[in-house]
Tab-separated table of N, CA and C in Angstrom:
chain	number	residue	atom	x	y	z
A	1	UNK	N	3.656	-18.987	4.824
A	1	UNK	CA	3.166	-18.285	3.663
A	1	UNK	C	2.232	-17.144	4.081
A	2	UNK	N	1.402	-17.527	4.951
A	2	UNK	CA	0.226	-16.466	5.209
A	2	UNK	C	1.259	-15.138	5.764
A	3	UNK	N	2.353	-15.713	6.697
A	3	UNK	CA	3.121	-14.168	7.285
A	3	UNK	C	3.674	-13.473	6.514
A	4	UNK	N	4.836	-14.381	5.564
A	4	UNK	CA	5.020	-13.540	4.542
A	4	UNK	C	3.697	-12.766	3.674
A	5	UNK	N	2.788	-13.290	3.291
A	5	UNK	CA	1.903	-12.568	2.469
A	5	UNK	C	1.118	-11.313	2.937
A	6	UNK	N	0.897	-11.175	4.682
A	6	UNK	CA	0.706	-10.560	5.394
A	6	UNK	C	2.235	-9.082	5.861
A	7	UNK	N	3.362	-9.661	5.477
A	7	UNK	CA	3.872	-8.807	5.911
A	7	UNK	C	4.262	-8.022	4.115
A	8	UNK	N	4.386	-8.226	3.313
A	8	UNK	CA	4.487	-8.328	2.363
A	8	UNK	C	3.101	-7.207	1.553
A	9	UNK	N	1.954	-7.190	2.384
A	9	UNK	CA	0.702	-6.385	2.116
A	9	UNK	C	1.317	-5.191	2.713
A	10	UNK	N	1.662	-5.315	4.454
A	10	UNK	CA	2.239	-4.055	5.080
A	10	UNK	C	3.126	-2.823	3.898
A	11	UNK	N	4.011	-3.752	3.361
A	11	UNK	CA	5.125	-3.573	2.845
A	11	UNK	C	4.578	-2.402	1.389
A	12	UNK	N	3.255	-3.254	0.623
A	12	UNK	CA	3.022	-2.653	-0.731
A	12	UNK	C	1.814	-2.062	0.014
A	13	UNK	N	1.442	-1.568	1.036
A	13	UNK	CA	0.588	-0.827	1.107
A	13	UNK	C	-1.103	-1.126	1.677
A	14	UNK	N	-1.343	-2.595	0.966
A	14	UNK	CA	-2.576	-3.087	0.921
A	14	UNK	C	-3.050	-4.240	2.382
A	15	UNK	N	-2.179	-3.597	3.356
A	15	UNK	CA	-3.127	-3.928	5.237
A	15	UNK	C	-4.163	-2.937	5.195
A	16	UNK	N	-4.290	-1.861	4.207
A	16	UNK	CA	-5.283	-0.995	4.984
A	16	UNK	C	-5.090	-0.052	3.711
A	17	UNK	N	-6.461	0.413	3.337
A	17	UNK	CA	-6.492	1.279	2.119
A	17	UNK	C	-6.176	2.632	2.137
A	18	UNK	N	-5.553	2.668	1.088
A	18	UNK	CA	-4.750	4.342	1.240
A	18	UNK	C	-5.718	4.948	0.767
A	19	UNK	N	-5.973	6.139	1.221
A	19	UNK	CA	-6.821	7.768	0.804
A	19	UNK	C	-6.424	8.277	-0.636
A	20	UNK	N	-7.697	8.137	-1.477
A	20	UNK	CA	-6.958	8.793	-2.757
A	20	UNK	C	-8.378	10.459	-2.426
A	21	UNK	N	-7.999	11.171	-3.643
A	21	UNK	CA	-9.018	12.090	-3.301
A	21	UNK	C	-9.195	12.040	-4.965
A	22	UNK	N	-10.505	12.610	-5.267
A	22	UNK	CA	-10.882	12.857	-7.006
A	22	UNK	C	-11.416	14.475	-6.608
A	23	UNK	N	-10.986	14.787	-7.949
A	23	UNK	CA	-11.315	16.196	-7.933
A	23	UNK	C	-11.514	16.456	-9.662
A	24	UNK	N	-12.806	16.986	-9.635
A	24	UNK	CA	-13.924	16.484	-10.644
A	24	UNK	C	-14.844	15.779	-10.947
A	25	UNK	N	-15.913	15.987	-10.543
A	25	UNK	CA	-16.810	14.613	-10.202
A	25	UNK	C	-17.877	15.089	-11.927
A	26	UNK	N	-17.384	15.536	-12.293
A	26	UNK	CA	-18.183	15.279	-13.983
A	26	UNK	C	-18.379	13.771	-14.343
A	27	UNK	N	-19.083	13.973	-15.721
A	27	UNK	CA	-19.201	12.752	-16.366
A	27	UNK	C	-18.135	11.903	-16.328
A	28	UNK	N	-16.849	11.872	-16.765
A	28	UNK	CA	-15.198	10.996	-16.284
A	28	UNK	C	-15.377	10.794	-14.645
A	29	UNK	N	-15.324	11.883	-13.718
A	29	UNK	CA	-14.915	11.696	-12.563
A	29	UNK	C	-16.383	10.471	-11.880
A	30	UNK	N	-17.264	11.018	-12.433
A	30	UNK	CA	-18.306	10.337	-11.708
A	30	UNK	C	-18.225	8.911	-11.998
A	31	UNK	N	-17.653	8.179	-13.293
A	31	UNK	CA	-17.925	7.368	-14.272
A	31	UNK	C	-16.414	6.670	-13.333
A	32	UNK	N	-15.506	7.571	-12.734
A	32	UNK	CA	-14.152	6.534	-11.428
A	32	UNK	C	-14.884	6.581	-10.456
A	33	UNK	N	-15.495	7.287	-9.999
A	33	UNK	CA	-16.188	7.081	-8.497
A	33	UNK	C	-16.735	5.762	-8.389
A	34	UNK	N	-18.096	5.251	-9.611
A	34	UNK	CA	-18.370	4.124	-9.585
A	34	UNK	C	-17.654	2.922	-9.354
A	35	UNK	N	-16.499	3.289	-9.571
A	35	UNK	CA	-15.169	2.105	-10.100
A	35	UNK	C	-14.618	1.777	-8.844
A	36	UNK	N	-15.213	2.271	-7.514
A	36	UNK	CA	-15.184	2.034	-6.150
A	36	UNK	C	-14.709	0.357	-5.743
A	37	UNK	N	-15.327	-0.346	-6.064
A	37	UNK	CA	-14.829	-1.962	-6.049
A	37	UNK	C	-13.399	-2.344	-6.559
A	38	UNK	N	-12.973	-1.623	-7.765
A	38	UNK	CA	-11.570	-1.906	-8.892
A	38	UNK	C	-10.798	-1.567	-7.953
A	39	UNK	N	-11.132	-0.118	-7.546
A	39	UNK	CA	-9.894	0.779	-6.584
A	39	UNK	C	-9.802	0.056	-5.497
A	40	UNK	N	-10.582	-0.846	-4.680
A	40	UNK	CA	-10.556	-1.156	-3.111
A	40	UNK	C	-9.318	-2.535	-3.149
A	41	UNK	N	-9.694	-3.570	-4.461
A	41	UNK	CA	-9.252	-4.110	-4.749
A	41	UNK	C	-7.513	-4.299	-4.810
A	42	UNK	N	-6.919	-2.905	-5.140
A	42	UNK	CA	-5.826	-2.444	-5.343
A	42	UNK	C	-5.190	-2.089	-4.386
A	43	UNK	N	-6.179	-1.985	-2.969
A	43	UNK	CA	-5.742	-0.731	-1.718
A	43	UNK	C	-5.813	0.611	-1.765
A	44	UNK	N	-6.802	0.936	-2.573
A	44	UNK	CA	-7.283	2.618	-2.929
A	44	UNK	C	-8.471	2.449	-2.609
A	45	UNK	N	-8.704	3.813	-1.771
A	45	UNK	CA	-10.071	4.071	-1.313
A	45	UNK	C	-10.469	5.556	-1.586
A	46	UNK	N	-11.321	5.592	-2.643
A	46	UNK	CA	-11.371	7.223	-2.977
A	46	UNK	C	-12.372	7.906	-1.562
A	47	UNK	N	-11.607	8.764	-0.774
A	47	UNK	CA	-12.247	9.228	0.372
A	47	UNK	C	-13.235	10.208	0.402
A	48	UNK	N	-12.824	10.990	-1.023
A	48	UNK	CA	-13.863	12.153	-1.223
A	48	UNK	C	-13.595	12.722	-2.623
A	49	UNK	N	-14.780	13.387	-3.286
A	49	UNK	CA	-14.515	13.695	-4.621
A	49	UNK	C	-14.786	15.412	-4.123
A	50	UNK	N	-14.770	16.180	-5.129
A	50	UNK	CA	-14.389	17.759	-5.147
A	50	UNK	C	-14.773	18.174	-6.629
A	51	UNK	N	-15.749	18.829	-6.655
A	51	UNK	CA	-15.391	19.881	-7.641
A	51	UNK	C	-16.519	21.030	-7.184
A	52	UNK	N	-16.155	21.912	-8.499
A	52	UNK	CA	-16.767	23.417	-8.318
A	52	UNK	C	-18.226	23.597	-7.783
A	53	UNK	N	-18.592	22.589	-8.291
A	53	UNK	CA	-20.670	22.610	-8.337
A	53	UNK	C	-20.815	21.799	-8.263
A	54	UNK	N	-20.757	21.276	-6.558
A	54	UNK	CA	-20.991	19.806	-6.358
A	54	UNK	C	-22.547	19.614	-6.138
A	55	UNK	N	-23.295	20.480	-6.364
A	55	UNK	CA	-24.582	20.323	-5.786
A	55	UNK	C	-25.345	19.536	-7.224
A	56	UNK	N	-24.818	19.894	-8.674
A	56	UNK	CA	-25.006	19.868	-9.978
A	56	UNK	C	-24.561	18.297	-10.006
A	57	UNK	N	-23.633	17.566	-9.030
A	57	UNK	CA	-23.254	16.142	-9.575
A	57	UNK	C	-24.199	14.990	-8.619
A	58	UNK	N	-24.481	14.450	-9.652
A	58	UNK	CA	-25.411	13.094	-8.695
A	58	UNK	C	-24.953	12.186	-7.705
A	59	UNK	N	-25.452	11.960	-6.718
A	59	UNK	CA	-24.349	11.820	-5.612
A	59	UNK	C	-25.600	10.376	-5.294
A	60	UNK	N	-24.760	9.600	-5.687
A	60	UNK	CA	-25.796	8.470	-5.999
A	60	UNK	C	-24.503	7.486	-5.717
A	61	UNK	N	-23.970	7.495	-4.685
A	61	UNK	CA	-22.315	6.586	-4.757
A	61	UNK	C	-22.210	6.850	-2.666
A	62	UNK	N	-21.033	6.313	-2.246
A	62	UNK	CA	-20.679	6.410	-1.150
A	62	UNK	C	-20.069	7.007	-1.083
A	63	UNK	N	-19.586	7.767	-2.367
A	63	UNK	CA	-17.997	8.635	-1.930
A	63	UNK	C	-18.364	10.091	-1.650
A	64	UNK	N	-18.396	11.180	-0.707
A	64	UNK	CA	-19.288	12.454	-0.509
A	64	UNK	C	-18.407	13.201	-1.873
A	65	UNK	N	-19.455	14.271	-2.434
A	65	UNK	CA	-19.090	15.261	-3.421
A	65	UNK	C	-18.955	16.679	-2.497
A	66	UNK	N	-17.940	17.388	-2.207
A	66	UNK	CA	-17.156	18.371	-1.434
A	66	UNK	C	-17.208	19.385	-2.511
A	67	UNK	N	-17.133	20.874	-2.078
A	67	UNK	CA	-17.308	21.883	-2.969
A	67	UNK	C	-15.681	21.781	-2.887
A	68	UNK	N	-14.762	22.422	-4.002
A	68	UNK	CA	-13.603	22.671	-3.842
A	68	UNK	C	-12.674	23.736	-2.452
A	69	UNK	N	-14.001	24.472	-2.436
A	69	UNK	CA	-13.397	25.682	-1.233
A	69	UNK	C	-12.601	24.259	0.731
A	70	UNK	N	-13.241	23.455	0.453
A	70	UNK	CA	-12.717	22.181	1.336
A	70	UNK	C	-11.659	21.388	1.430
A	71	UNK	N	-11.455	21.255	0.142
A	71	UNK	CA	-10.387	20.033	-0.239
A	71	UNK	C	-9.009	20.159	0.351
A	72	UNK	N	-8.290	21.568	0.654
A	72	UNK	CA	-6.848	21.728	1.571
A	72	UNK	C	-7.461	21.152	2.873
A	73	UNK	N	-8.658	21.557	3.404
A	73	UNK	CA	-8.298	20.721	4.876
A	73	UNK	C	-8.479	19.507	4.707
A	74	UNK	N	-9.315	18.941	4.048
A	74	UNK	CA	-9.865	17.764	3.764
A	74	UNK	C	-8.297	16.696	3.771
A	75	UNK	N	-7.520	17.306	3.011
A	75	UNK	CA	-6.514	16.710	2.491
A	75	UNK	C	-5.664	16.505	3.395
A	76	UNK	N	-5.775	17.925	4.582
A	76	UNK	CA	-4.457	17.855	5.449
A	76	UNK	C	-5.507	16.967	6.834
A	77	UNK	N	-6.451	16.820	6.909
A	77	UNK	CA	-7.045	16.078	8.288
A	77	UNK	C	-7.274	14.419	7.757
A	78	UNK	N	-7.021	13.982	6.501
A	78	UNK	CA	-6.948	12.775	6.437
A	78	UNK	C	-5.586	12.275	5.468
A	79	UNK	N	-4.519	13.044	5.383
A	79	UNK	CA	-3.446	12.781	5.142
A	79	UNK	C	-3.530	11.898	3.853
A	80	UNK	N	-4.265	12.439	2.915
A	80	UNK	CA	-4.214	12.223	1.891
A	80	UNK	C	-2.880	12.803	0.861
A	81	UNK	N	-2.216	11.629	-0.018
A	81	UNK	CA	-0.860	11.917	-0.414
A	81	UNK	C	-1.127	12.069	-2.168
A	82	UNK	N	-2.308	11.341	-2.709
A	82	UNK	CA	-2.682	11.024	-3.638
A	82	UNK	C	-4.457	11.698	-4.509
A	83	UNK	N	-3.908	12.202	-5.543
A	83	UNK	CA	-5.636	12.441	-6.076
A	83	UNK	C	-5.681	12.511	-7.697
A	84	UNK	N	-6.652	11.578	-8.210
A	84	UNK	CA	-7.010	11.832	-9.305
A	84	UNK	C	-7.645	13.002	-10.010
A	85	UNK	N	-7.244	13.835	-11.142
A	85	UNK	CA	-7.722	14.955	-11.392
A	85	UNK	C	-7.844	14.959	-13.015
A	86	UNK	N	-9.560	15.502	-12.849
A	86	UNK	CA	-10.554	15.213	-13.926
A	86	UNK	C	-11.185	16.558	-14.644
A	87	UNK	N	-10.353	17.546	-14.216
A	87	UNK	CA	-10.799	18.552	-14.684
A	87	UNK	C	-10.609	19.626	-15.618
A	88	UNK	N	-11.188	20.199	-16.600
A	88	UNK	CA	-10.944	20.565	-17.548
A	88	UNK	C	-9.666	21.104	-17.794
A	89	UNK	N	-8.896	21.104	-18.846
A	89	UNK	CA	-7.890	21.902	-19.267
A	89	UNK	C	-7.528	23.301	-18.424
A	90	UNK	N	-8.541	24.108	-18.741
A	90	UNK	CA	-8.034	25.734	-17.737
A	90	UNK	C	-7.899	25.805	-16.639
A	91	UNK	N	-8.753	24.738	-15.894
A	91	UNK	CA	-8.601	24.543	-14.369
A	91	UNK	C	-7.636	23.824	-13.933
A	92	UNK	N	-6.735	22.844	-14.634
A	92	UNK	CA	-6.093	21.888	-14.110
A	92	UNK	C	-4.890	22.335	-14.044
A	93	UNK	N	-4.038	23.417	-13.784
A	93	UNK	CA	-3.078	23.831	-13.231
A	93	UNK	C	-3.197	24.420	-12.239
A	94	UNK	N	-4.087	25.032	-12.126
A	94	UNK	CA	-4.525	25.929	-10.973
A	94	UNK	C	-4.795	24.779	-9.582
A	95	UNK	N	-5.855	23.632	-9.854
A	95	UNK	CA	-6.002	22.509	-9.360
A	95	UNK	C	-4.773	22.072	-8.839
A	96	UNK	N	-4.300	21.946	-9.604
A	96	UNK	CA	-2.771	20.606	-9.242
A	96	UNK	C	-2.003	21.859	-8.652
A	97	UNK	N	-2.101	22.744	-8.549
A	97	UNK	CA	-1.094	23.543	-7.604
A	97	UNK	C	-1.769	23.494	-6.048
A	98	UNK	N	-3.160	23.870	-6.213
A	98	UNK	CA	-4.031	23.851	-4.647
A	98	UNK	C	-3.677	22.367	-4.519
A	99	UNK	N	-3.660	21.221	-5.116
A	99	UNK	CA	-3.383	20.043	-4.535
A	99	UNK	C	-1.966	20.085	-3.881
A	100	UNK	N	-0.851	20.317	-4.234
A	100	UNK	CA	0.599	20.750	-3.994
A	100	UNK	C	0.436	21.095	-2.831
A	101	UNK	N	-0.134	22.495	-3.146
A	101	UNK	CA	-0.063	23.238	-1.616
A	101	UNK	C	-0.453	22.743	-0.695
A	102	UNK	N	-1.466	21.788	-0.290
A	102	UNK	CA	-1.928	21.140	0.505
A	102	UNK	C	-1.329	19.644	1.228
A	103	UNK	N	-0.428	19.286	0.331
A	103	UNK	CA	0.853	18.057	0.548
A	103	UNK	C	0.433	16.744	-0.398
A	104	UNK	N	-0.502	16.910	-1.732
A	104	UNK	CA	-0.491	16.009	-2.522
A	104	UNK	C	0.656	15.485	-3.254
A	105	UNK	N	1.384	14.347	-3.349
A	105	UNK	CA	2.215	14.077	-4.088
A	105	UNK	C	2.294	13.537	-5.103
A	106	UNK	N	1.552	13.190	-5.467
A	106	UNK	CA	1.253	12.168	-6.906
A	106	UNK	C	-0.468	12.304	-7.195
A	107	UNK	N	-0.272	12.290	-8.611
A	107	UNK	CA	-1.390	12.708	-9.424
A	107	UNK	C	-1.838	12.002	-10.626
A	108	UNK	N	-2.881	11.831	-10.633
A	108	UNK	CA	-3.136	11.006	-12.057
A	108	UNK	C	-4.307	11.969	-12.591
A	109	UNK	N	-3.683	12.520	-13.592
A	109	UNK	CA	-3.978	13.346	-14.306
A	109	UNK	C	-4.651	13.191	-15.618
A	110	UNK	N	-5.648	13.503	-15.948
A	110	UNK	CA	-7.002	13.022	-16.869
A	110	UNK	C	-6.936	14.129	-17.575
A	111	UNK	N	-6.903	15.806	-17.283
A	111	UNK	CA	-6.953	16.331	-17.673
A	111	UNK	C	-5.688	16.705	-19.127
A	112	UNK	N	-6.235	17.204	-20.219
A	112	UNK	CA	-5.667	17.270	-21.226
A	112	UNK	C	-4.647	18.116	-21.440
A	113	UNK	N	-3.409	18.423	-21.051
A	113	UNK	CA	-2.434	19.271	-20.537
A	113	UNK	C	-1.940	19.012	-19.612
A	114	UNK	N	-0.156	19.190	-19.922
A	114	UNK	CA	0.640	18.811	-19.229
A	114	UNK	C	0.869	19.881	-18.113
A	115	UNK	N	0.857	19.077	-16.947
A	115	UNK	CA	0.941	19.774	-15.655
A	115	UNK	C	2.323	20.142	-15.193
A	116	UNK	N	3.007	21.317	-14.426
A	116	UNK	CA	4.229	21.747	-14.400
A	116	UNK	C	4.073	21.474	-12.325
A	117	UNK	N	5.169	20.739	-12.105
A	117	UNK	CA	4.616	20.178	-10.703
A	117	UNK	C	6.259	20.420	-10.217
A	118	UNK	N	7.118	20.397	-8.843
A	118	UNK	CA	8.199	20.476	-8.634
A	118	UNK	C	8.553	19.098	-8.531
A	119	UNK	N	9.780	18.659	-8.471
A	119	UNK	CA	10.625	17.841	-8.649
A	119	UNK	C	10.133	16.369	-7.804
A	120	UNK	N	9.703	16.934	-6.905
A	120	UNK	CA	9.074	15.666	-5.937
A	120	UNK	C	7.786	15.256	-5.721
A	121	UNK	N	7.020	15.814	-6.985
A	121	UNK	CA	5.350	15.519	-7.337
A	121	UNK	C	5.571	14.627	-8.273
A	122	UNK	N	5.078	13.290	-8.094
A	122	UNK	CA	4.881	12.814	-9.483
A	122	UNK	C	3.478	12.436	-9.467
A	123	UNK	N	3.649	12.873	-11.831
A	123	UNK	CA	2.076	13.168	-12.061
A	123	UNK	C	2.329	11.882	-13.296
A	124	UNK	N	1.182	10.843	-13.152
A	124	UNK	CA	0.844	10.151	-14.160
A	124	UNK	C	-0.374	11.072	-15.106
A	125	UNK	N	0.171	11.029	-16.651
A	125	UNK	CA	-1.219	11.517	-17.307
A	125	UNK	C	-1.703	10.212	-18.241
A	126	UNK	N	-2.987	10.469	-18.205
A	126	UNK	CA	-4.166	9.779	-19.168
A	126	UNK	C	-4.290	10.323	-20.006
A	127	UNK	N	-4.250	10.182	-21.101
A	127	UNK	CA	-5.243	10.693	-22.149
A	127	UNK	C	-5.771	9.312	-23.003
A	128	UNK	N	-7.273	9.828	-23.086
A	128	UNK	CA	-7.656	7.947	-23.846
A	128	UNK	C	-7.551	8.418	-25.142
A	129	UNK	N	-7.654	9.935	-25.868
A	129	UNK	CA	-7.798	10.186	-27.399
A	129	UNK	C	-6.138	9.717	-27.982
A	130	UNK	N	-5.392	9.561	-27.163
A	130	UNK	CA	-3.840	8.798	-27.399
A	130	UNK	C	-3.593	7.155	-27.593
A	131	UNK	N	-4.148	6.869	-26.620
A	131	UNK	CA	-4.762	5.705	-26.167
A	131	UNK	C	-5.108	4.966	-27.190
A	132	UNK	N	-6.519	5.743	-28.085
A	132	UNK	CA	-7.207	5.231	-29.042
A	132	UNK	C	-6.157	4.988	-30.290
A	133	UNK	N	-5.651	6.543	-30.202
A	133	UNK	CA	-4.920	6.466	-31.473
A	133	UNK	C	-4.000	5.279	-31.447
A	134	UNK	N	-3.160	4.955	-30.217
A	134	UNK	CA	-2.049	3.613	-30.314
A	134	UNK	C	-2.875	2.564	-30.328
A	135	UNK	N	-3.928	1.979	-30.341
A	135	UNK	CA	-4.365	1.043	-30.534
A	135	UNK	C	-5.265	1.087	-32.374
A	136	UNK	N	-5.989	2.113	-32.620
A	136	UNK	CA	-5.897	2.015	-34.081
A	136	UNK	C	-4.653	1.902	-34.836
A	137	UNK	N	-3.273	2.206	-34.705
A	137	UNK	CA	-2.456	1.780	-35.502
A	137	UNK	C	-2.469	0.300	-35.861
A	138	UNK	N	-2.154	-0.277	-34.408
A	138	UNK	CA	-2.384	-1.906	-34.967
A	138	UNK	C	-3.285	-2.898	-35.313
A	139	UNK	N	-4.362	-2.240	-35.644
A	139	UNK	CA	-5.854	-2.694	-36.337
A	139	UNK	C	-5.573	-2.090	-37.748
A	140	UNK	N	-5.119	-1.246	-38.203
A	140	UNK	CA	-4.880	-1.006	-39.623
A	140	UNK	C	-3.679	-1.968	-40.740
């Protein structure tokens, strides 16, 4: 049992935690950073967060806050495949393309607008004001 369960971790990922990156460390992004324990749990290890004015976000966590001008090397020297993105509407295409360019493949996307990504990016989106709404239906 233990080998199978051991080879079986290899298999889904969780011998060793994969590199996610966050980009947006605002009120949302800061509010996943904390969530450091949930993610480790899973085999996600957020390696570094990113945004514009990182000097402006409280860095009161283990995960370092990176100005954005970083995040392509960042991405390509720790082979990061994965990043959550928390950032406003106008920025978040522009974002998810510098993530692209850099070899991100999958995205979980917070931001409110649908992202236009090529064929071999896949982007999960969030929205909780959706969220809310499908769960007030079945309370009424």
């Amino acid at each position: 049992v233990a080998l199978l369960r051991g080879r079986l971790d290899d298999v889904l990922g969780h011998a060793s935690l994969q590199p996610v990156i966050l980009v947006g460390a605002g009120q949302l992004g800061s509010a996943l950073l904390r969530y450091e324990e949930g993610f480790a749990k899973e085999g996600f290890e957020i390696a570094a967060a990113f945004d514009a004015r990182p000097k402006t976000v409280a860095d009161d966590g283990p995960t370092p806050v990176f100005p954005l001008r970083r995040m392509g090397r960042f991405i390509a020297d720790h082979g990061v495949k994965m990043a959550i993105l928390c950032v406003p509407a106008a920025a978040a295409q522009e974002v998810c393309n510098k993530l692209i360019g850099a070899g991100v493949q999958a995205i979980l996307n917070f931001a409110p607008v649908v992202l236009h990504v090529p064929a071999n990016v896949m982007v999960n989106n969030v929205n909780l004001a959706i969220e809310l709404e499908n769960l007030s239906y079945f309370i009424q």
